[in-house]
Short mmCIF file of C-alpha atoms in Angstrom, two decimals:
data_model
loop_
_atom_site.label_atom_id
_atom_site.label_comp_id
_atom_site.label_asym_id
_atom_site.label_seq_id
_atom_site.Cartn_x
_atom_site.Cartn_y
_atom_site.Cartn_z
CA UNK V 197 4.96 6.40 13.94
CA UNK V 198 5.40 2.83 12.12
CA UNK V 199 5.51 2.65 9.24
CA UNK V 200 4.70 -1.18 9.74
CA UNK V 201 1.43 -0.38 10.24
CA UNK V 202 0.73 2.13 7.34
CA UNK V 203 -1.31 0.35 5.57
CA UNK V 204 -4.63 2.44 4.39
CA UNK V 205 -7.26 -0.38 5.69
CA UNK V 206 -5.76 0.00 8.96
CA UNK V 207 -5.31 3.32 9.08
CA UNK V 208 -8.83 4.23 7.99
CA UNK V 209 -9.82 1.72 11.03
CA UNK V 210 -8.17 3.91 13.89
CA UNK V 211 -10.12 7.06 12.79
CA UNK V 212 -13.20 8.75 14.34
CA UNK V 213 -16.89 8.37 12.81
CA UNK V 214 -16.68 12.13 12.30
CA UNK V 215 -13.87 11.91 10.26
CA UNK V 216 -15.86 9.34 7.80
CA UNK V 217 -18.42 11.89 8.08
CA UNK V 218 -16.37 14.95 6.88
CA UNK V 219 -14.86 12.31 4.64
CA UNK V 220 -17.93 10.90 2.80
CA UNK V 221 -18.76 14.27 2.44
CA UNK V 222 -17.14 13.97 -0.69
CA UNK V 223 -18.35 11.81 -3.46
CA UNK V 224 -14.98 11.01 -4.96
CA UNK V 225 -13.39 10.34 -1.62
CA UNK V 226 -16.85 7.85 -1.17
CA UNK V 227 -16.38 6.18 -4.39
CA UNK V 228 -12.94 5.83 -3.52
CA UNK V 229 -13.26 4.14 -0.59
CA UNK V 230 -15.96 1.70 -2.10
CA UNK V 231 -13.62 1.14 -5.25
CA UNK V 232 -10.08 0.27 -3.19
CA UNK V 233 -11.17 -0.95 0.21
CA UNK V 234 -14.77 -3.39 -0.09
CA UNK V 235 -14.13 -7.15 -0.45
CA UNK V 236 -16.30 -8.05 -3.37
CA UNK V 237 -19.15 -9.04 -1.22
CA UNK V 238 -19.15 -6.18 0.75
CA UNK V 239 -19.34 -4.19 -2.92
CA UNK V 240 -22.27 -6.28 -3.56
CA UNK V 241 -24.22 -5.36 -0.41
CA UNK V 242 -23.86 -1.85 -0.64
CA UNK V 243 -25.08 -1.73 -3.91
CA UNK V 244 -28.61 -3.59 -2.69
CA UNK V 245 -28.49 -1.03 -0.02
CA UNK V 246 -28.30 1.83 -2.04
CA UNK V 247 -31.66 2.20 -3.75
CA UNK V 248 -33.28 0.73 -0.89
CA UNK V 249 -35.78 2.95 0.37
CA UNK V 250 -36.05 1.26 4.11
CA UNK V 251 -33.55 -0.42 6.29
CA UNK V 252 -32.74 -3.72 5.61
CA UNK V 253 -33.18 -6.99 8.52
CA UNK V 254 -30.78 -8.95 9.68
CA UNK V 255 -32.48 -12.15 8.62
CA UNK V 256 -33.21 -10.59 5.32
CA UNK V 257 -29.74 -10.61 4.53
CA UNK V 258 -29.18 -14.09 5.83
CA UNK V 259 -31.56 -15.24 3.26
CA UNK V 260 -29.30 -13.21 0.51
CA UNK V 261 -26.34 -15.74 1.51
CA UNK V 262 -25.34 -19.05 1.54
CA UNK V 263 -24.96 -21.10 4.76
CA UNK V 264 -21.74 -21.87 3.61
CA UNK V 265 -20.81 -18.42 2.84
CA UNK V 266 -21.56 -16.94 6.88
CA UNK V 267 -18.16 -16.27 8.02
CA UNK V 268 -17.64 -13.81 4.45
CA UNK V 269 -20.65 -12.53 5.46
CA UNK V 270 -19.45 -11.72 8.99
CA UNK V 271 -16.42 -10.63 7.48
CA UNK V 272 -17.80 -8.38 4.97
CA UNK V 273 -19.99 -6.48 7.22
CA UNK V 274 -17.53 -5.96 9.98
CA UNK V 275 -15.41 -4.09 7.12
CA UNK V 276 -18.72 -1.62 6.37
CA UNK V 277 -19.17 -1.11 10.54
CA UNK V 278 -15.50 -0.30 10.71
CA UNK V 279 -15.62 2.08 7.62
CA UNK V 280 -18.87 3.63 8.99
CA UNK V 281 -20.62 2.81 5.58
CA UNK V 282 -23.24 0.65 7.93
CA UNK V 283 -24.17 1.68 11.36
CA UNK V 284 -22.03 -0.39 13.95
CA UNK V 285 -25.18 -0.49 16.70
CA UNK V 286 -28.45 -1.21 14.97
CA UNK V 287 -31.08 -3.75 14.80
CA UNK V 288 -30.93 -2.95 10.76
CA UNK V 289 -29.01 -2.33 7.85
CA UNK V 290 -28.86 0.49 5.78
CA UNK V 291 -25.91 2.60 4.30
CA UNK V 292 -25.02 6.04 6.44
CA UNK V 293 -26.34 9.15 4.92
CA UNK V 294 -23.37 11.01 3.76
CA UNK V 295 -21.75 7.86 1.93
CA UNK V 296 -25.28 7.21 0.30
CA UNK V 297 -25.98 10.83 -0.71
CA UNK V 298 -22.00 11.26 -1.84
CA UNK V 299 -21.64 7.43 -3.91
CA UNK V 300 -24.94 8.03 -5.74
CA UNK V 301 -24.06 11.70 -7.03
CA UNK V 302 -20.40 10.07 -7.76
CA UNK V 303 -22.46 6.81 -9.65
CA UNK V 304 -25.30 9.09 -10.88
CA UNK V 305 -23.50 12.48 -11.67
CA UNK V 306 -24.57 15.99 -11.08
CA UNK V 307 -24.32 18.48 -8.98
CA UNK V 308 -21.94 21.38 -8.22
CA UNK V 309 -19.62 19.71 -5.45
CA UNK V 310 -16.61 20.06 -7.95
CA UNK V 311 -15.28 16.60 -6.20
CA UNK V 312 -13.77 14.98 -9.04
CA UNK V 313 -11.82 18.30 -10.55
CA UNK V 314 -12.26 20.88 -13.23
CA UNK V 315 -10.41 20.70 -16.16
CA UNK V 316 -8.09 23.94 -17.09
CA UNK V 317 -9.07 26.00 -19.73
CA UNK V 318 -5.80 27.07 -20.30
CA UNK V 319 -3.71 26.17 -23.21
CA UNK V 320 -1.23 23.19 -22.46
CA UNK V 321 1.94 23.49 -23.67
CA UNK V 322 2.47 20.28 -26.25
CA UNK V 323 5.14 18.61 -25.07
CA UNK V 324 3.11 17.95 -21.72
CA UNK V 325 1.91 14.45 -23.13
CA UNK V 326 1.43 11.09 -21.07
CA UNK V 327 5.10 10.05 -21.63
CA UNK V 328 6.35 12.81 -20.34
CA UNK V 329 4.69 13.13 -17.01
CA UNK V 330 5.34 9.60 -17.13
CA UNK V 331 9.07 9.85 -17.53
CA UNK V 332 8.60 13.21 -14.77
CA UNK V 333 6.82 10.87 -12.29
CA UNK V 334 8.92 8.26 -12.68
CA UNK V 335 12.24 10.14 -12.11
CA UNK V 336 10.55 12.16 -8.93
CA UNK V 337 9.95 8.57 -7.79
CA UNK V 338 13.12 7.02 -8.52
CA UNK V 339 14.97 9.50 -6.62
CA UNK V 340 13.00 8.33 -3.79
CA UNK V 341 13.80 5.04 -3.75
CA UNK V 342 17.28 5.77 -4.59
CA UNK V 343 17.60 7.53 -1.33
CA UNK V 344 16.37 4.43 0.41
CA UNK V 345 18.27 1.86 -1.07
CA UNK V 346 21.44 3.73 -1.23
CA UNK V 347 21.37 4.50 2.66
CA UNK V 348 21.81 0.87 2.91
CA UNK V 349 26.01 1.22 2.65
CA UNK V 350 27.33 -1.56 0.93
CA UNK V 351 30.13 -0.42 -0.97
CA UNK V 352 29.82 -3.22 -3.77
CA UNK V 353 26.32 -2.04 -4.67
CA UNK V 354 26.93 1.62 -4.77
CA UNK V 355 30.21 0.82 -6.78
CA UNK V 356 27.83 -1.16 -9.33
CA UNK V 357 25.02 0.82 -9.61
CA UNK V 358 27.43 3.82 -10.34
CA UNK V 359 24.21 6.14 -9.22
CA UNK V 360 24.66 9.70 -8.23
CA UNK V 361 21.58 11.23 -7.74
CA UNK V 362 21.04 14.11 -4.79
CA UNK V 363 17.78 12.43 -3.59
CA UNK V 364 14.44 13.84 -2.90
CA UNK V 365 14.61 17.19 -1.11
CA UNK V 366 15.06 17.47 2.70
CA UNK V 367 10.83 17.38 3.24
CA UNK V 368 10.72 14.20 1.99
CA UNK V 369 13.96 13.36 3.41
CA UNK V 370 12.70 13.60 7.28
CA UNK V 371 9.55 12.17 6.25
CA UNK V 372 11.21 9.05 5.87
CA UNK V 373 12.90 9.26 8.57
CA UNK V 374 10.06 9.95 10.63
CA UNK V 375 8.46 7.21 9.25
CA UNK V 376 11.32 4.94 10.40
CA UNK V 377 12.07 3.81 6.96
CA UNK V 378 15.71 5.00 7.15
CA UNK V 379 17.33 6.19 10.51
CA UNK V 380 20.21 8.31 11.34
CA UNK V 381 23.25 7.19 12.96
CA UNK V 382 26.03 9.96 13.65
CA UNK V 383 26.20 11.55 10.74
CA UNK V 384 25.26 9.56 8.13
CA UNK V 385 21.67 7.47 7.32
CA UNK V 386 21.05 3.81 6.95
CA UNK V 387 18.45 1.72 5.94
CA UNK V 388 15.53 0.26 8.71
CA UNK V 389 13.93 -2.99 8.36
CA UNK V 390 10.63 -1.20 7.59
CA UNK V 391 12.90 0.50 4.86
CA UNK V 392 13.36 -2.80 3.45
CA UNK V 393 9.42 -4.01 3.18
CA UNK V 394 8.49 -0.31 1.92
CA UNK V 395 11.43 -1.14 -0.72
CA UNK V 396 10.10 -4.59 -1.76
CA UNK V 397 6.44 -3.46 -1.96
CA UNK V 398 4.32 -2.63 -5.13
CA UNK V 399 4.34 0.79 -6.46
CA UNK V 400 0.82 1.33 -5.43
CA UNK V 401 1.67 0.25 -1.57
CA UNK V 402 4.69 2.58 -1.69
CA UNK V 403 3.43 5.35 -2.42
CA UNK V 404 0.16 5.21 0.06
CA UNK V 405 2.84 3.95 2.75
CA UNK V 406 4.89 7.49 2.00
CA UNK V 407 0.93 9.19 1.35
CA UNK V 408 -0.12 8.05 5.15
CA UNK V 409 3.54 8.95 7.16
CA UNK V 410 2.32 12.43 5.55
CA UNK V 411 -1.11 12.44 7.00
CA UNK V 412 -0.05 10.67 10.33
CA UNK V 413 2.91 14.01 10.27
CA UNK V 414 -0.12 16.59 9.78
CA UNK V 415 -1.87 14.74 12.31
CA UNK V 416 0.99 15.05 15.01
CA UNK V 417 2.08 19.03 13.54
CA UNK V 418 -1.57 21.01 13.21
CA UNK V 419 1.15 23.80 13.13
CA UNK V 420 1.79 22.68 9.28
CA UNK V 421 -1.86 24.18 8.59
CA UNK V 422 -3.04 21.05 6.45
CA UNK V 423 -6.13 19.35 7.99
CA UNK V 424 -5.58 15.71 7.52
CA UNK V 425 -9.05 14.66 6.27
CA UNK V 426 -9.28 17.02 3.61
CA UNK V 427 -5.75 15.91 2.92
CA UNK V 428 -6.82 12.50 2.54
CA UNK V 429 -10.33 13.70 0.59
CA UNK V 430 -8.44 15.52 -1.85
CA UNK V 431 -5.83 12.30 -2.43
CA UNK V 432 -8.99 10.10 -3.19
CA UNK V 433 -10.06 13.21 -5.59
CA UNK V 434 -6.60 13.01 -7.34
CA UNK V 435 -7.17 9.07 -7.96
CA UNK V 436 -10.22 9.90 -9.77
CA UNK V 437 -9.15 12.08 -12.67
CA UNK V 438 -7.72 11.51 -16.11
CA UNK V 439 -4.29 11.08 -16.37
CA UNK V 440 -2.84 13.82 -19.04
CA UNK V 441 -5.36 16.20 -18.54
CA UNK V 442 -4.67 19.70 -16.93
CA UNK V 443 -6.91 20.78 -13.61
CA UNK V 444 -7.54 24.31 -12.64
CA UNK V 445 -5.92 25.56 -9.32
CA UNK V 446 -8.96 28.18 -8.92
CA UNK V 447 -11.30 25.46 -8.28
CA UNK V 448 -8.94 24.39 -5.08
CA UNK V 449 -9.35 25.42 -1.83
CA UNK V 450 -6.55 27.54 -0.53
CA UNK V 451 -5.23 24.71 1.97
CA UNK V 452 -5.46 22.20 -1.15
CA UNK V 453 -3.20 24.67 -3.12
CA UNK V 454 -1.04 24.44 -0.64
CA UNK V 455 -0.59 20.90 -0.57
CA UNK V 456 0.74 20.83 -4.06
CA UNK V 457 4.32 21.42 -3.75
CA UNK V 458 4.41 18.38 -1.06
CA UNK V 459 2.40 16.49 -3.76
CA UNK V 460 4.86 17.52 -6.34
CA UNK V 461 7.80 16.27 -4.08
CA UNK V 462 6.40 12.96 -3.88
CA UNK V 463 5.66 12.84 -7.72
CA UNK V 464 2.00 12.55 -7.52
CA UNK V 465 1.28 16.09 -9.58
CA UNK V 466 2.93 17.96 -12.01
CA UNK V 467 2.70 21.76 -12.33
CA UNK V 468 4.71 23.61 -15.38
CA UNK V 469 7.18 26.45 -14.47
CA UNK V 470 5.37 29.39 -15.30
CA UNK V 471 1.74 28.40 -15.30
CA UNK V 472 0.45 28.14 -11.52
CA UNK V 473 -2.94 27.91 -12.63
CA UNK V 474 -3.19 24.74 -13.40
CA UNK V 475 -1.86 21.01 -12.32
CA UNK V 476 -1.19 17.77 -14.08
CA UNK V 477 -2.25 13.98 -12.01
CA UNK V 478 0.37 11.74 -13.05
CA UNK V 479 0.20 8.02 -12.73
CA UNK V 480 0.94 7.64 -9.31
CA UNK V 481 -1.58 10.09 -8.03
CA UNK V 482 -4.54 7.96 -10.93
CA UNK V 483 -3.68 4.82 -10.10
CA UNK V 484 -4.23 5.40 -5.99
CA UNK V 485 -7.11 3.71 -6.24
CA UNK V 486 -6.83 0.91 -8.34
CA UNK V 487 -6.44 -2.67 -7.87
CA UNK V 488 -3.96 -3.51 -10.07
CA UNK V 489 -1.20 -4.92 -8.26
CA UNK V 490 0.72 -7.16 -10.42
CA UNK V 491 3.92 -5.86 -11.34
CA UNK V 492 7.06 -4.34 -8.86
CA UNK V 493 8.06 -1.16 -8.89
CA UNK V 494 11.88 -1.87 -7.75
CA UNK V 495 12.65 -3.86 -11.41
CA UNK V 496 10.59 -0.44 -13.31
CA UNK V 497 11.68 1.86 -11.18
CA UNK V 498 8.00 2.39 -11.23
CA UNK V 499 4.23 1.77 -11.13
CA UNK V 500 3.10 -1.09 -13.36
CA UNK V 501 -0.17 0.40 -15.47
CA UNK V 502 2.02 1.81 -18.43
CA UNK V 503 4.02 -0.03 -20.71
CA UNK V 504 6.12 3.54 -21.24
CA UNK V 505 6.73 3.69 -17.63
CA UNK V 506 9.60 0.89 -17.61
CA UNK V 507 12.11 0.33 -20.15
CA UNK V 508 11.27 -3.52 -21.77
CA UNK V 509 15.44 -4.58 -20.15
CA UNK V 510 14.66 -3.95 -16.68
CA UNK V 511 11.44 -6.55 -17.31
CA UNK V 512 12.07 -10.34 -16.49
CA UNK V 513 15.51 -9.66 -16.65
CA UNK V 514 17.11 -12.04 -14.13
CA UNK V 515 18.25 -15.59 -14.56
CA UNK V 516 19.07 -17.67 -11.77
CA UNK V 517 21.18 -20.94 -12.18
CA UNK V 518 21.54 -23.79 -9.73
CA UNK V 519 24.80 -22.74 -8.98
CA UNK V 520 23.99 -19.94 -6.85
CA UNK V 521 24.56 -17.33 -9.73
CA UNK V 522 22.93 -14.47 -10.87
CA UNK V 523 22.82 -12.50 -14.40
CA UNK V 524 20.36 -9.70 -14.95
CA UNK V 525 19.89 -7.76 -18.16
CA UNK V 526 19.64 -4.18 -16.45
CA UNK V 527 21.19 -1.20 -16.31
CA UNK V 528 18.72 0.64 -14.06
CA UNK V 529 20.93 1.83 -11.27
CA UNK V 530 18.00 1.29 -8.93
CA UNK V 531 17.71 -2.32 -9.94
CA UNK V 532 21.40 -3.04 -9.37
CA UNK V 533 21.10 -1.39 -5.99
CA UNK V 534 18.26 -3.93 -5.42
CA UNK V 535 20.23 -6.91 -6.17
CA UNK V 536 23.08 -5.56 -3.96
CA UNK V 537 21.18 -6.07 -0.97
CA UNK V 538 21.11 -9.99 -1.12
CA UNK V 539 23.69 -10.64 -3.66
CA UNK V 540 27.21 -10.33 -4.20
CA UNK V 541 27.34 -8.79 -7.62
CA UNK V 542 30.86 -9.42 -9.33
CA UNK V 543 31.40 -7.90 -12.41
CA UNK V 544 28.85 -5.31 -14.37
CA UNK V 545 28.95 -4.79 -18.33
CA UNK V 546 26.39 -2.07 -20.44
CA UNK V 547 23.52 -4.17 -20.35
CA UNK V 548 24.19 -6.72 -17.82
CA UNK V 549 25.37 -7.53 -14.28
CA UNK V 550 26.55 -10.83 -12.74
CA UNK V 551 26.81 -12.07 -8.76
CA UNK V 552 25.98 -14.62 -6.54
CA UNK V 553 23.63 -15.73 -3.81
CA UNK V 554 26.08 -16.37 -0.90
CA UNK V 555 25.66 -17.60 2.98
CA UNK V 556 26.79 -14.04 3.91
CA UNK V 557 24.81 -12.26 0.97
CA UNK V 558 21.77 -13.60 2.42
CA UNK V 559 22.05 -13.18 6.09
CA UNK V 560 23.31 -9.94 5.23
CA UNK V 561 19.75 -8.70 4.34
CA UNK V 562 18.00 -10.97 6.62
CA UNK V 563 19.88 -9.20 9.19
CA UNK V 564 18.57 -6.03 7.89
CA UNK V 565 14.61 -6.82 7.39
CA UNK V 566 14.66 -8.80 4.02
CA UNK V 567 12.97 -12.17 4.43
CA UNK V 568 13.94 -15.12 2.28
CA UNK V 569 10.20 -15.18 1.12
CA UNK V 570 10.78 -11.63 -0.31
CA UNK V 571 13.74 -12.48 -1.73
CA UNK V 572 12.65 -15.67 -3.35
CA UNK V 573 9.13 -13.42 -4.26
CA UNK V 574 11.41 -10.61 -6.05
CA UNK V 575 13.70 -13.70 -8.38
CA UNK V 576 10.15 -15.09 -9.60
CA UNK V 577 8.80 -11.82 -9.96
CA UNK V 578 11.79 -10.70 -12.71
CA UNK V 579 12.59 -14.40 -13.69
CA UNK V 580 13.84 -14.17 -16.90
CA UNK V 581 11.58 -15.05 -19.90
CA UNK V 582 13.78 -18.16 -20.57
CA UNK V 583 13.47 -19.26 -17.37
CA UNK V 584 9.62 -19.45 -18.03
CA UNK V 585 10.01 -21.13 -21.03
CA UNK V 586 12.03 -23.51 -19.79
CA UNK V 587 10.00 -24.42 -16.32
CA UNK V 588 6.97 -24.55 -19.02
CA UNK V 589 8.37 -26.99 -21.15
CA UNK V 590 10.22 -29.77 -18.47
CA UNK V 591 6.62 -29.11 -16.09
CA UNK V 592 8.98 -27.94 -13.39
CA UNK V 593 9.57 -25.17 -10.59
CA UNK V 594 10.13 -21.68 -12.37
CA UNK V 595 13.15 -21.09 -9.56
CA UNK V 596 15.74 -24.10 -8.61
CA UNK V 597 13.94 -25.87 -5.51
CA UNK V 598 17.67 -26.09 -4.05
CA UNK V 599 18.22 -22.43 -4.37
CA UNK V 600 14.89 -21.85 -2.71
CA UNK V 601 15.08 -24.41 0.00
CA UNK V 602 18.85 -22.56 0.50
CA UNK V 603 17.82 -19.23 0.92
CA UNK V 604 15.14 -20.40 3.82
CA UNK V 605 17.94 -22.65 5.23
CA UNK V 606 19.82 -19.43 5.52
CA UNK V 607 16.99 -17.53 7.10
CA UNK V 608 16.97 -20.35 9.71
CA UNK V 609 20.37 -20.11 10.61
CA UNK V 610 19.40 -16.39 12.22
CA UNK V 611 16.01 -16.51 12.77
CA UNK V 612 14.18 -19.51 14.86
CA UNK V 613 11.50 -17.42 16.29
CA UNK V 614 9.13 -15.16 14.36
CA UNK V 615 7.03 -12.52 16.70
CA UNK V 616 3.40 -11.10 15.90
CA UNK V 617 2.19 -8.21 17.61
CA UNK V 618 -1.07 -8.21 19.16
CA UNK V 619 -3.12 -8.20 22.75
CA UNK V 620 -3.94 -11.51 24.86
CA UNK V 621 -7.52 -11.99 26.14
CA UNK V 622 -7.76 -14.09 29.36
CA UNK V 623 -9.88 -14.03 32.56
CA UNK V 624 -13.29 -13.74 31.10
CA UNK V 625 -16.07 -14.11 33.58
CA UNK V 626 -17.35 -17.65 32.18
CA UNK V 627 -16.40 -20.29 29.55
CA UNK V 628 -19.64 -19.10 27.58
CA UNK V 629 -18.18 -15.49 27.03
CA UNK V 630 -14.41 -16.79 26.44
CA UNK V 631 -16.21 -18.88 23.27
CA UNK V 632 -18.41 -16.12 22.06
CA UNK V 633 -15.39 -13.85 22.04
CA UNK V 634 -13.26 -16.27 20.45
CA UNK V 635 -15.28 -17.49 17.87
CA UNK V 636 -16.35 -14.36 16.50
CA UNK V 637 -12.19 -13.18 16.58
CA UNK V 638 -11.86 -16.31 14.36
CA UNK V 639 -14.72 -15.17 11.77
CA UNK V 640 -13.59 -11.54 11.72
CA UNK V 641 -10.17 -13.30 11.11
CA UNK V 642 -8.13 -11.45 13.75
CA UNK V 643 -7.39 -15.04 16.03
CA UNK V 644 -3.98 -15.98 16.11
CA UNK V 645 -3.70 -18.96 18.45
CA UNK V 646 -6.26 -20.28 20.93
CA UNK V 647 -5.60 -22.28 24.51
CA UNK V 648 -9.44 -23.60 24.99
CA UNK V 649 -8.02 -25.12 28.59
CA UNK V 650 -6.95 -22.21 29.65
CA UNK V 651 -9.30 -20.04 28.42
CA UNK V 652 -7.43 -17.54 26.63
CA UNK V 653 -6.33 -16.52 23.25
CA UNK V 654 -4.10 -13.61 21.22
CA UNK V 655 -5.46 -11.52 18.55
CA UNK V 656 -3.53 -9.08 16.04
CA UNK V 657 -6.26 -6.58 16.14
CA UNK V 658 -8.72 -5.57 19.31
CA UNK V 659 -10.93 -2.51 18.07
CA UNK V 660 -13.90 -4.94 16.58
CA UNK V 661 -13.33 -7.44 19.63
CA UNK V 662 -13.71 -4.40 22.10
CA UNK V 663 -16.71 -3.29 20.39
CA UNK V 664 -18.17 -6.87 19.91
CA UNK V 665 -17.55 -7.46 23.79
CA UNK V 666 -19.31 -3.89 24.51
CA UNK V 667 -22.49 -5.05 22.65
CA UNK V 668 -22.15 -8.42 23.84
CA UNK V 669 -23.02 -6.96 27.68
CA UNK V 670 -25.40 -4.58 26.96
CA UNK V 671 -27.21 -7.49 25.46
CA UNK V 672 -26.90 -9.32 28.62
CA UNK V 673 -27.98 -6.25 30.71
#
């Protein structure tokens, strides 16, 4: 398994209509998936569905949207068909029955379904507040990433950061390698390219990227006992409670119990030492869901909702001059590890560390994964605060357009081609079908480059152009 691909859109594509079934059984794991994975448009058809007491036309909704506005219509309702929210095959449209039933209970309340938790009755110790499952969470976390970055091998970082931890434990360990984020190599482990872009991601893409290598591994293992839609159901229910607020364990299921301790590894739940009856959400496991997407989680160490999460130094705390050097006001060990990877850091203080963006530095992480857009993303992400003000007052760039144009210069110098994966389309039985077929890849947005001569073109994605091409002759039948 890829971790490439990990993404929950896509992974939610590749599944069976009877998992969405079992799935939208649930009316958190329903609201879940309308909350985190409906373009806004999509959102807003649903909820005119909802109420609706008959099916809904085709040319009824055309009259709902602008001409202009076809291809996000398109777009839109390709994403219900492929979540099974709307039938795929069907002259109308109207929600399926278990996501209607399961998002109006989880809009309307009611019922006995226990899907979004039941608080603990039981006393909570006081120190179990929201900075401390913060600071838990966040050290769980950390020691994740730790064991990523530090697998990378370069002496100078490790001999900067001055980090020691033992990493997570060996679960989450071949998880990752598994998941091709780090790979072995005699007898020690280094870093993949995938290990890069899971490093340079948000929090919130992290941890479902980590979340989905564990439901792809439950998938592969059914020897592990853990049913991978309920694993998944009960991840959406997590995402739905209140963060500092105890749950009871009796209201689990047995195999939902059992997930815990992998839950705990990862740093999504918290359960004290000698109270099993009863679990703590932290921030990672609340925030599944939402769309907040703003900050990093390699400067914070962490997610970006709480202000208590991340210390105010490792904010905005690099400066970059024209020169090629770099000062950051940090000592996070697992920020200095990040700025090892493309820089050559030179000397390191309390508060502060100093390198420089060199030739080698820089096709030195290329040549591991790092692009020189995620580099130049990551310096504007934790630009310094007077580097703001001072791009706001002279009306220029917030980074030096030298150093920028360098770093891609020094991309170039390794990279001239750049491959997509995907599936060609040729040989269709007349020039009618071939533009049918391409024209609605380009509306779904899959169509990455078209030869209209030839009479063929290459697509990043082929489940809705299989099933568009399977209607398409039974309509000609």
């Amino acid at each position: 398994m890829s971790a490439n691909s990990l993404q929950l859109s896509e992974y939610l594509e590749k599944v069976q209509g009877t998992t969405f079934r079992r799935l939208y059984q649930q009316p958190s794991a329903a609201f879940a998936v309308f909350r985190r994975m409906l373009p806004h448009l999509a959102k807003t058809i649903v909820m005119a569905l909802l109420y609706m007491p008959t099916p809904l036309s085709a040319s009824d909704l055309d009259i709902w949207v602008k001409p202009t506005s076809k291809r996000q219509k398109d777009q839109a309702i390709s994403v219900l068909q492929s979540l099974h929210i709307i039938p795929k095959e069907a002259s109308t449209i109207s929600l399926t029955k278990n996501f209607k039933s399961s998002l109006r209970l989880a809009l309307e309340g009611g019922g006995d379904h226990n899907s979004f938790g039941v608080p603990s009755s039981l006393p909570v110790a006081p120190e179990i507040d929201v900075p401390y499952l913060d600071n838990w969470a966040r050290q769980r976390w950390d020691s994740i990433l730790h064991y990523v970055v530090n697998s990378v091998g370069i002496s100078d970082g490790s001999r900067m950061t001055g980090d020691k931890t033992n990493g997570p434990n060996a679960a989450v360990k071949e998880l990752l390698i598994g998941g091709r984020l780090v790979e072995r190599r005699s007898t020690s482990v280094h870093i993949t390219q995938a290990g890069f872009t899971f490093l340079l991601q948000e929090a919130n893409a992290q941890v479902w990227t980590l979340l989905l290598l564990w439901l792809e591994a439950a998938e592969t293992n059914p020897r592990a006992g853990l049913d991978h839609v309920d694993m998944l159901s009960f991840l959406f229910l997590l995402a739905s409670l209140e963060l500092g607020r105890a749950y009871s364990t009796d209201a689990l299921t047995e195999s939902r119990r059992n997930m815990l301790p992998f839950l705990v590894d990862f740093g999504l739940v918290f359960i004290p030492r000698n109270d099993n009856k009863s679990f703590f959400p932290t921030r990672l496991a609340t925030t599944l869901t939402s769309s907040e997407s703003s900050l990093r989680s390699v400067s914070a160490g962490f997610t970006a909702a709480s202000e208590g999460m991340a210390d105010s130094q490792d904010k905005n705390a690099v400066i970059l001059e024209t020169n090629f050097r770099i000062y950051a006001y940090t000592s996070s060990p697992l920020q200095i590890a990040v700025l090892a990877l493309f820089c050559e850091l030179k000397m390191r203080f309390r508060e502060l560390v100093s390198g420089r963006l060199t030739r080698n530095s820089i096709r030195r992480a290329v040549d591991m994964g790092i692009t020189s857009d995620q580099i130049i993303s990551y310096l504007a992400t934790h630009a310094h605060e007077q580097m703001h003000r001072v791009a706001a007052s002279s009306k220029k760039p917030l980074l030096p357009p030298v150093i920028v144009d360098q770093i891609r210069l020094w991309q170039l110098d390794t990279e001239r081609m750049t491959a997509t994966p995907g599936f060609l389309f040729m040989d269709f039985d007349s020039v009618k079908e071939y533009e049918q077929v391409r024209q609605f890849a380009e509306t779904v947005g899959v169509l990455k480059w078209a030869d209209d001569k030839k009479g063929m073109f290459f697509a990043n994605k082929v489940e809705q152009i299989r099933d568009f091409m399977k209607n398409r002759r039974k309509d000609d039948q």
